[in-house]
Amino acid sequence: MSKNDFEPEQAITEARREFGEHGGVVPSIERSSTFTVMEPGDMPEIFAGKRGPDRGGCYLYSRHFNPTVSVLDRYLAAMEGTEFAVSTASGMAAITCSIMQLCGQGDHIVASNMVYGGTYALFNDLLPKYGISTSFVSPGDTSAFEAAITPNTKVLYVETVGNPSLTVADIEALSKLAKAKGIKLVVDNTFTPMIISPAKLGADVVIYSMTKYINGASDIVAGCICCDQEFGHSLYDLNTGPVMLFGPTIDPQVSFDIMQRLPHLAIRMREHSHRAQVIAERLDSLGIPVIYPGLPNHPQHDRFIRLANEGYGFGGMIAIDCETEERANKLLGILQNEERFGLIAVSLGYSDTLMSCSGSSTSSEISEDEQKDIGLSPGLLRISVGYTGSLKSRLEQIERAVKKLW
Ligand SMILES: *Cc1c(COP(=O)(O)O)cnc(C)c1O
């Protein structure tokens, strides 16, 4: 039993009361890049940030606020239980803008060593150019975060369910630690929308790559930052806001398309979870080294249950340790080209199953030595379990495939 009673599905439904221009059941799409200021004397106040649409004033320019983007932002904030949300052109933009707002020259980050390859490269290779350094620690071990904190640390950074090891971070304990030290906890929740609500567990900033489950159709690249109003406004500040000034603006049409997929996000997440659970249990029963937080043998199985909202399962991501890259590639070939179980492609959260060997793809930014140090097997096959086809056939396909190798 989960102790969380937050219902993201209900929260987002209650927020979805936005009508189109003519009373349409869906909101209208506002594509204007610029907006008419009806009273000429209002312009200076708008530029001073005193008369924005959030303060009873009017819209100015769509890199700042756009009505359609704001509707999506309100839905995302409701889903996450935060005051505010800021959609961006990609998940990486959401990460970069949040970090650039929280850190400056000389500051330090303590980050999980099991993060998305792009995030690792940002922290390890790009941010040092701007005088921001990062210590990487094991995401499952809260005391390692504490030990790595220095007087310059401004941010603790984790993924709820780590990529690709599926290690579950103790968001509650990390939040307590961050609060005690006066620093911010930033959580990338891309793998577990609705399933886990990090802000409800004390995270200060929650990030999504909406490219994945939230959009769910593998046809859009987008991201978002869920946060309190003060942080949200700071991101949009005309003089100092990273979203305003780096400019990774999301398009209103794209915002609208994502909005139309939110009503079935909960249904999708439950089905991804259900199928991943059944497939993981079958593989486990066959003695295949499968990693899935929904299996009682997963090191953070109980922690996941403690953190999760009721009724959404354990997510759609499973991993199989094939030990070597050659063996992983062999299994990938059988699964895609012989059994048609899924597609060899990076990314996740699609209706069809997507599969990749993490060490040589989505985590290839992490050097081979570093991968060895953090225990990332070169043969780790990451599978984003889809919901197409019949589950019975899918089980037969993957069972036949693994039996050719084990
Ligand atoms: C894909 C991904 C990102 C990056 O998101 P983009 O939308 O591709 O910029 C960040 N974090 C995680 C966990 C991801 O899977």
Short mmCIF file of C-alpha atoms and ligand atoms in Angstrom, two decimals:
data_model
loop_
_atom_site.label_atom_id
_atom_site.label_comp_id
_atom_site.label_asym_id
_atom_site.label_seq_id
_atom_site.Cartn_x
_atom_site.Cartn_y
_atom_site.Cartn_z
CA MET A 1 0.00 0.00 0.00
CA SER A 2 1.26 3.43 -0.91
CA LYS A 3 1.01 6.15 1.67
CA ASN A 4 0.53 8.81 -1.01
CA ASP A 5 -3.00 9.88 -1.73
CA PHE A 6 -2.18 12.42 -4.46
CA GLU A 7 -4.20 11.72 -7.60
CA PRO A 8 -2.47 13.41 -10.57
CA GLU A 9 -5.18 12.12 -12.90
CA GLN A 10 -7.92 13.85 -10.90
CA ALA A 11 -5.86 17.02 -10.39
CA ILE A 12 -5.25 17.46 -14.12
CA THR A 13 -8.89 16.75 -14.94
CA GLU A 14 -10.06 19.46 -12.56
CA ALA A 15 -7.65 21.92 -14.22
CA ARG A 16 -8.90 21.07 -17.71
CA ARG A 17 -11.65 23.69 -17.89
CA GLU A 18 -10.18 25.78 -20.66
CA PHE A 19 -12.53 26.51 -23.56
CA GLY A 20 -11.83 27.55 -27.15
CA GLU A 21 -12.58 31.01 -28.45
CA HIS A 22 -16.15 29.99 -29.43
CA GLY A 23 -16.76 27.73 -26.45
CA GLY A 24 -14.97 24.83 -28.11
CA VAL A 25 -14.36 21.78 -25.93
CA VAL A 26 -10.67 22.16 -26.77
CA PRO A 27 -8.73 25.40 -26.30
CA SER A 28 -8.01 27.60 -29.33
CA ILE A 29 -4.49 27.78 -30.69
CA GLU A 30 -3.02 31.29 -30.42
CA ARG A 31 -0.21 31.51 -32.95
CA SER A 32 0.56 35.23 -32.70
CA SER A 33 4.20 35.93 -31.98
CA THR A 34 3.33 39.46 -30.85
CA PHE A 35 0.31 41.08 -29.21
CA THR A 36 -1.39 44.44 -29.54
CA VAL A 37 -0.99 46.79 -26.61
CA MET A 38 -4.31 48.66 -26.64
CA GLU A 39 -3.16 51.60 -24.52
CA PRO A 40 0.16 53.09 -25.70
CA GLY A 41 1.16 54.15 -22.20
CA ASP A 42 1.05 50.52 -20.94
CA MET A 43 4.18 49.35 -22.77
CA PRO A 44 6.77 50.47 -20.13
CA GLU A 45 4.91 48.69 -17.32
CA ILE A 46 4.63 45.52 -19.38
CA PHE A 47 8.38 45.58 -20.00
CA ALA A 48 9.00 46.20 -16.31
CA GLY A 49 7.18 42.90 -15.63
CA LYS A 50 4.42 44.71 -13.74
CA ARG A 51 1.61 44.04 -16.22
CA GLY A 52 2.06 40.50 -17.57
CA PRO A 53 -0.93 38.22 -18.34
CA ASP A 54 -0.35 36.57 -14.95
CA ARG A 55 -0.82 39.96 -13.27
CA GLY A 56 -4.07 41.05 -14.90
CA GLY A 57 -2.28 42.71 -17.82
CA CYS A 58 -1.84 41.69 -21.41
CA TYR A 59 0.41 39.50 -23.52
CA LEU A 60 3.53 40.97 -25.06
CA TYR A 61 5.56 38.54 -27.15
CA SER A 62 5.39 34.74 -27.44
CA ARG A 63 8.92 33.98 -26.29
CA HIS A 64 7.72 35.45 -22.99
CA PHE A 65 4.14 34.28 -22.48
CA ASN A 66 1.81 32.73 -25.05
CA PRO A 67 -1.83 31.93 -24.19
CA THR A 68 -1.78 28.39 -25.64
CA VAL A 69 1.54 27.51 -24.01
CA SER A 70 0.15 28.85 -20.73
CA VAL A 71 -2.83 26.47 -20.92
CA LEU A 72 -0.46 23.51 -21.25
CA ASP A 73 1.64 24.91 -18.39
CA ARG A 74 -1.41 25.09 -16.12
CA TYR A 75 -2.31 21.46 -16.87
CA LEU A 76 1.24 20.30 -16.18
CA ALA A 77 1.38 22.23 -12.90
CA ALA A 78 -1.91 20.60 -11.85
CA MET A 79 -0.62 17.13 -12.76
CA GLU A 80 2.50 17.69 -10.71
CA GLY A 81 0.86 19.52 -7.80
CA THR A 82 3.10 22.58 -8.27
CA GLU A 83 2.17 26.27 -8.42
CA PHE A 84 3.72 26.79 -11.82
CA ALA A 85 5.10 25.02 -14.89
CA VAL A 86 7.22 26.23 -17.77
CA SER A 87 7.20 24.26 -21.04
CA THR A 88 10.33 24.33 -23.16
CA ALA A 89 11.48 23.21 -26.60
CA SER A 90 13.17 20.06 -25.24
CA GLY A 91 13.93 18.14 -22.08
CA MET A 92 17.56 19.28 -22.28
CA ALA A 93 16.37 22.91 -22.44
CA ALA A 94 14.37 22.34 -19.25
CA ILE A 95 17.43 20.88 -17.52
CA THR A 96 19.87 23.52 -18.78
CA CYS A 97 17.63 26.49 -17.96
CA SER A 98 16.87 25.18 -14.44
CA ILE A 99 20.55 24.61 -13.67
CA MET A 100 21.66 27.94 -15.16
CA GLN A 101 19.10 29.69 -12.95
CA LEU A 102 20.20 27.87 -9.79
CA CYS A 103 23.98 27.88 -10.34
CA GLY A 104 26.60 30.44 -11.32
CA GLN A 105 30.37 30.75 -11.55
CA GLY A 106 32.05 28.77 -8.75
CA ASP A 107 28.97 26.76 -7.78
CA HIS A 108 28.78 23.01 -7.35
CA ILE A 109 26.22 20.27 -8.08
CA VAL A 110 25.93 16.83 -6.50
CA ALA A 111 24.35 14.61 -9.17
CA SER A 112 23.41 11.00 -9.58
CA ASN A 113 25.95 9.05 -11.62
CA MET A 114 23.06 7.28 -13.41
CA VAL A 115 21.57 10.08 -15.43
CA TYR A 116 20.61 10.48 -19.07
CA GLY A 117 23.75 10.71 -21.23
CA GLY A 118 22.99 14.28 -22.35
CA THR A 119 22.59 15.39 -18.74
CA TYR A 120 25.88 13.72 -17.85
CA ALA A 121 27.64 15.49 -20.73
CA LEU A 122 26.11 18.84 -19.70
CA PHE A 123 27.36 18.47 -16.12
CA ASN A 124 30.66 16.77 -16.86
CA ASP A 125 31.80 18.46 -20.07
CA LEU A 126 29.93 21.70 -20.74
CA LEU A 127 29.17 23.33 -17.36
CA PRO A 128 32.84 23.36 -16.23
CA LYS A 129 33.37 25.91 -19.03
CA TYR A 130 31.11 28.24 -17.05
CA GLY A 131 32.78 27.51 -13.71
CA ILE A 132 30.13 25.05 -12.49
CA SER A 133 31.46 21.71 -11.24
CA THR A 134 29.68 18.45 -10.45
CA SER A 135 30.37 15.48 -8.17
CA PHE A 136 28.68 12.25 -9.26
CA VAL A 137 27.42 9.76 -6.66
CA SER A 138 25.33 6.60 -6.61
CA PRO A 139 21.63 7.57 -6.83
CA GLY A 140 20.39 4.93 -4.43
CA ASP A 141 22.66 6.10 -1.60
CA THR A 142 21.46 9.28 0.13
CA SER A 143 24.47 9.41 2.45
CA ALA A 144 26.77 9.64 -0.59
CA PHE A 145 24.97 12.86 -1.57
CA GLU A 146 25.47 14.26 1.92
CA ALA A 147 29.17 13.38 1.92
CA ALA A 148 29.71 15.13 -1.44
CA ILE A 149 28.09 18.44 -0.43
CA THR A 150 30.54 21.37 -0.22
CA PRO A 151 29.96 24.99 0.92
CA ASN A 152 29.47 25.87 -2.80
CA THR A 153 26.85 23.19 -3.50
CA LYS A 154 23.63 24.70 -4.83
CA VAL A 155 21.82 21.70 -6.31
CA LEU A 156 21.19 18.00 -5.69
CA TYR A 157 20.22 16.40 -9.00
CA VAL A 158 18.64 12.97 -9.55
CA GLU A 159 16.38 11.05 -11.87
CA THR A 160 13.51 9.43 -9.96
CA VAL A 161 14.23 6.14 -11.69
CA GLY A 162 17.80 6.29 -12.95
CA ASN A 163 18.71 5.89 -16.58
CA PRO A 164 19.43 3.09 -17.47
CA SER A 165 20.03 1.17 -14.22
CA LEU A 166 16.45 1.76 -12.95
CA THR A 167 17.86 2.66 -9.53
CA VAL A 168 15.20 4.47 -7.49
CA ALA A 169 16.32 7.62 -5.65
CA ASP A 170 14.91 8.33 -2.18
CA ILE A 171 13.32 11.67 -3.06
CA GLU A 172 11.92 12.17 0.45
CA ALA A 173 15.29 11.71 2.16
CA LEU A 174 17.11 13.81 -0.45
CA SER A 175 14.57 16.58 0.01
CA LYS A 176 15.13 16.58 3.77
CA LEU A 177 18.87 16.73 3.18
CA ALA A 178 18.55 19.58 0.67
CA LYS A 179 16.31 21.58 2.99
CA ALA A 180 18.66 21.10 5.94
CA LYS A 181 21.56 22.39 3.82
CA GLY A 182 19.60 25.24 2.18
CA ILE A 183 20.08 23.87 -1.33
CA LYS A 184 17.64 22.86 -4.08
CA LEU A 185 16.59 19.36 -5.09
CA VAL A 186 16.04 19.03 -8.84
CA VAL A 187 14.42 15.77 -10.03
CA ASP A 188 14.10 14.50 -13.60
CA ASN A 189 10.86 12.47 -13.54
CA THR A 190 10.78 11.62 -17.26
CA PHE A 191 10.42 7.84 -16.64
CA THR A 192 7.55 8.09 -14.15
CA PRO A 193 4.96 10.80 -14.87
CA MET A 194 1.83 10.35 -12.70
CA ILE A 195 3.40 7.27 -11.10
CA ILE A 196 5.64 9.31 -8.80
CA SER A 197 5.07 13.01 -8.01
CA PRO A 198 8.47 14.31 -6.82
CA ALA A 199 7.19 17.78 -5.84
CA LYS A 200 4.74 16.12 -3.44
CA LEU A 201 7.73 14.35 -1.90
CA GLY A 202 9.66 17.59 -1.41
CA ALA A 203 11.51 18.20 -4.70
CA ASP A 204 11.92 21.91 -5.49
CA VAL A 205 12.05 21.56 -9.27
CA VAL A 206 10.64 18.68 -11.35
CA ILE A 207 11.80 18.24 -14.92
CA TYR A 208 10.35 16.26 -17.79
CA SER A 209 11.44 15.38 -21.25
CA MET A 210 7.90 15.50 -22.67
CA THR A 211 9.39 13.84 -25.76
CA LYS A 212 8.88 10.58 -23.89
CA TYR A 213 5.77 9.41 -21.99
CA ILE A 214 3.97 12.74 -21.61
CA ASN A 215 3.56 13.23 -25.36
CA GLY A 216 3.83 9.50 -25.94
CA ALA A 217 3.69 9.50 -29.75
CA SER A 218 7.40 9.88 -30.62
CA ASP A 219 6.57 12.82 -32.91
CA ILE A 220 7.50 15.79 -30.71
CA VAL A 221 10.59 17.00 -28.85
CA ALA A 222 9.63 19.07 -25.79
CA GLY A 223 10.29 19.52 -22.09
CA CYS A 224 8.94 21.19 -19.00
CA ILE A 225 9.90 22.54 -15.60
CA CYS A 226 7.38 22.21 -12.74
CA CYS A 227 8.16 24.50 -9.83
CA ASP A 228 6.85 27.20 -7.50
CA GLN A 229 5.69 30.55 -8.88
CA GLU A 230 8.79 32.44 -7.75
CA PHE A 231 11.16 30.10 -9.59
CA GLY A 232 8.88 30.05 -12.64
CA HIS A 233 8.84 33.84 -12.83
CA SER A 234 12.61 33.95 -12.37
CA LEU A 235 12.98 31.72 -15.47
CA TYR A 236 10.93 34.24 -17.49
CA ASP A 237 12.54 37.40 -16.09
CA LEU A 238 13.11 39.84 -18.96
CA ASN A 239 16.60 40.74 -17.75
CA THR A 240 17.95 37.57 -16.15
CA GLY A 241 15.64 34.61 -16.95
CA PRO A 242 17.30 31.68 -18.79
CA VAL A 243 14.09 30.59 -20.55
CA MET A 244 13.52 34.19 -21.68
CA LEU A 245 17.13 34.87 -22.69
CA PHE A 246 18.48 31.53 -23.95
CA GLY A 247 15.12 31.30 -25.69
CA PRO A 248 14.22 27.57 -25.94
CA THR A 249 10.59 28.47 -26.61
CA ILE A 250 7.97 25.80 -27.22
CA ASP A 251 5.71 26.35 -30.24
CA PRO A 252 1.97 26.92 -29.53
CA GLN A 253 0.96 24.22 -32.05
CA VAL A 254 3.29 21.74 -30.35
CA SER A 255 1.89 22.75 -26.95
CA PHE A 256 -1.61 22.10 -28.25
CA ASP A 257 -0.66 18.66 -29.61
CA ILE A 258 0.79 17.65 -26.23
CA MET A 259 -2.30 19.00 -24.47
CA GLN A 260 -4.48 16.67 -26.56
CA ARG A 261 -2.49 13.65 -25.35
CA LEU A 262 -2.69 14.44 -21.63
CA PRO A 263 -6.21 13.02 -21.11
CA HIS A 264 -4.96 9.50 -21.88
CA LEU A 265 -1.58 9.76 -20.13
CA ALA A 266 -2.85 7.91 -17.04
CA ILE A 267 -4.38 5.12 -19.15
CA ARG A 268 -1.13 4.78 -21.08
CA MET A 269 1.05 4.76 -17.97
CA ARG A 270 -1.05 2.03 -16.35
CA GLU A 271 -0.86 -0.14 -19.48
CA HIS A 272 2.91 0.43 -19.91
CA SER A 273 3.33 -0.58 -16.25
CA HIS A 274 1.05 -3.61 -16.51
CA ARG A 275 2.82 -5.03 -19.54
CA ALA A 276 6.30 -4.32 -18.18
CA GLN A 277 5.33 -6.06 -14.93
CA VAL A 278 4.01 -9.18 -16.69
CA ILE A 279 7.00 -9.37 -19.06
CA ALA A 280 9.52 -8.81 -16.22
CA GLU A 281 7.88 -11.54 -14.13
CA ARG A 282 7.96 -13.97 -17.05
CA LEU A 283 11.66 -13.24 -17.77
CA ASP A 284 12.49 -13.53 -14.08
CA SER A 285 10.73 -16.89 -13.87
CA LEU A 286 12.86 -18.08 -16.80
CA GLY A 287 16.04 -17.10 -14.93
CA ILE A 288 16.86 -14.14 -17.24
CA PRO A 289 18.74 -11.31 -15.45
CA VAL A 290 15.95 -8.75 -15.72
CA ILE A 291 15.87 -5.47 -13.79
CA TYR A 292 12.45 -3.97 -12.98
CA PRO A 293 11.37 -1.97 -9.92
CA GLY A 294 8.13 -3.97 -9.79
CA LEU A 295 9.99 -7.20 -8.99
CA PRO A 296 10.43 -7.92 -5.26
CA ASN A 297 14.13 -8.67 -5.95
CA HIS A 298 14.77 -5.08 -7.15
CA PRO A 299 16.97 -3.36 -4.52
CA GLN A 300 14.59 -0.39 -4.20
CA HIS A 301 11.28 -2.22 -4.69
CA ASP A 302 9.95 -1.16 -1.27
CA ARG A 303 11.21 2.39 -1.72
CA PHE A 304 9.33 2.64 -5.03
CA ILE A 305 6.11 1.55 -3.31
CA ARG A 306 6.65 4.13 -0.56
CA LEU A 307 7.19 6.96 -3.06
CA ALA A 308 4.56 6.04 -5.66
CA ASN A 309 1.01 7.25 -6.13
CA GLU A 310 -1.57 4.49 -5.83
CA GLY A 311 -2.62 2.51 -8.86
CA TYR A 312 -0.14 3.34 -11.62
CA GLY A 313 2.25 0.43 -11.26
CA PHE A 314 6.05 0.51 -11.52
CA GLY A 315 6.53 2.10 -14.93
CA GLY A 316 7.21 0.84 -18.42
CA MET A 317 11.01 0.53 -18.39
CA ILE A 318 12.80 -2.78 -17.96
CA ALA A 319 16.45 -3.71 -18.46
CA ILE A 320 18.07 -7.04 -19.30
CA ASP A 321 21.74 -7.54 -18.53
CA CYS A 322 23.19 -9.40 -21.51
CA GLU A 323 26.72 -8.87 -20.09
CA THR A 324 28.39 -8.05 -23.41
CA GLU A 325 27.48 -5.65 -26.18
CA GLU A 326 27.69 -8.49 -28.74
CA ARG A 327 25.13 -10.55 -26.84
CA ALA A 328 22.84 -7.52 -26.39
CA ASN A 329 23.04 -6.81 -30.12
CA LYS A 330 22.21 -10.42 -30.90
CA LEU A 331 19.12 -10.26 -28.70
CA LEU A 332 18.16 -6.90 -30.24
CA GLY A 333 18.42 -8.39 -33.72
CA ILE A 334 16.22 -11.35 -32.83
CA LEU A 335 13.66 -9.18 -31.03
CA GLN A 336 13.33 -6.72 -33.90
CA ASN A 337 13.96 -8.69 -37.07
CA GLU A 338 12.84 -12.23 -36.22
CA GLU A 339 10.15 -11.80 -33.58
CA ARG A 340 8.97 -8.24 -34.36
CA PHE A 341 8.69 -7.63 -30.61
CA GLY A 342 9.92 -4.04 -30.81
CA LEU A 343 12.07 -1.49 -32.59
CA ILE A 344 15.77 -0.79 -32.12
CA ALA A 345 15.61 2.91 -31.36
CA VAL A 346 16.65 5.27 -28.61
CA SER A 347 13.99 7.19 -26.67
CA LEU A 348 11.08 5.76 -24.74
CA GLY A 349 7.43 6.12 -23.87
CA TYR A 350 6.10 5.24 -27.34
CA SER A 351 3.10 3.01 -28.07
CA ASP A 352 5.44 0.43 -29.61
CA THR A 353 8.32 -1.14 -27.72
CA LEU A 354 11.65 0.69 -28.18
CA MET A 355 14.93 -1.06 -27.36
CA SER A 356 18.54 0.07 -27.13
CA CYS A 357 21.84 -0.99 -25.66
CA SER A 358 22.48 1.89 -23.27
CA GLY A 359 26.27 1.78 -22.95
CA SER A 360 26.77 2.37 -26.67
CA SER A 361 23.80 4.71 -27.21
CA THR A 362 21.93 6.85 -24.68
CA SER A 363 24.75 6.57 -22.12
CA SER A 364 27.68 6.67 -24.57
CA GLU A 365 28.58 10.16 -23.30
CA ILE A 366 29.83 8.37 -20.18
CA SER A 367 33.34 7.00 -20.86
CA GLU A 368 33.89 3.22 -20.81
CA ASP A 369 36.02 3.48 -17.65
CA GLU A 370 33.37 5.57 -15.95
CA GLN A 371 30.67 3.11 -17.03
CA LYS A 372 32.71 0.33 -15.40
CA ASP A 373 33.09 2.38 -12.20
CA ILE A 374 29.37 3.01 -11.83
CA GLY A 375 28.53 -0.60 -12.65
CA LEU A 376 26.89 0.04 -16.02
CA SER A 377 27.13 -3.25 -17.90
CA PRO A 378 28.13 -2.89 -21.59
CA GLY A 379 25.43 -5.46 -22.36
CA LEU A 380 22.60 -3.69 -20.58
CA LEU A 381 19.58 -3.70 -22.86
CA ARG A 382 17.02 -1.02 -22.04
CA ILE A 383 13.46 -1.75 -23.11
CA SER A 384 10.61 0.77 -23.12
CA VAL A 385 7.68 -1.63 -23.10
CA GLY A 386 4.89 -0.56 -25.45
CA TYR A 387 1.21 -1.43 -25.37
CA THR A 388 0.56 -2.48 -28.99
CA GLY A 389 -0.25 -6.05 -29.99
CA SER A 390 -1.64 -8.70 -27.68
CA LEU A 391 0.22 -9.28 -24.44
CA LYS A 392 0.00 -13.05 -25.01
CA SER A 393 1.84 -12.76 -28.35
CA ARG A 394 4.39 -10.34 -26.90
CA LEU A 395 5.21 -12.83 -24.13
CA GLU A 396 5.64 -15.63 -26.66
CA GLN A 397 7.91 -13.45 -28.80
CA ILE A 398 10.26 -12.40 -26.01
CA GLU A 399 10.30 -15.88 -24.49
CA ARG A 400 11.34 -17.45 -27.81
CA ALA A 401 13.99 -14.74 -28.27
CA VAL A 402 15.66 -15.12 -24.86
CA LYS A 403 15.59 -18.91 -25.12
CA LYS A 404 17.87 -18.62 -28.17
CA LEU A 405 20.52 -16.98 -25.98
CA TRP A 406 20.08 -18.37 -22.47
C1 LIG B 1 15.36 12.00 -23.25
C2 LIG B 1 15.70 12.40 -21.88
C3 LIG B 1 16.15 13.69 -21.59
C4 LIG B 1 16.38 14.72 -22.68
O1 LIG B 1 15.17 15.13 -23.24
P1 LIG B 1 15.03 15.73 -24.74
O2 LIG B 1 13.56 15.97 -24.84
O3 LIG B 1 15.56 14.69 -25.69
O4 LIG B 1 15.83 16.98 -24.78
C5 LIG B 1 16.40 14.01 -20.28
N1 LIG B 1 16.23 13.11 -19.29
C6 LIG B 1 15.80 11.86 -19.53
C7 LIG B 1 15.63 10.93 -18.39
C8 LIG B 1 15.52 11.46 -20.82
O5 LIG B 1 15.11 10.20 -21.05
#
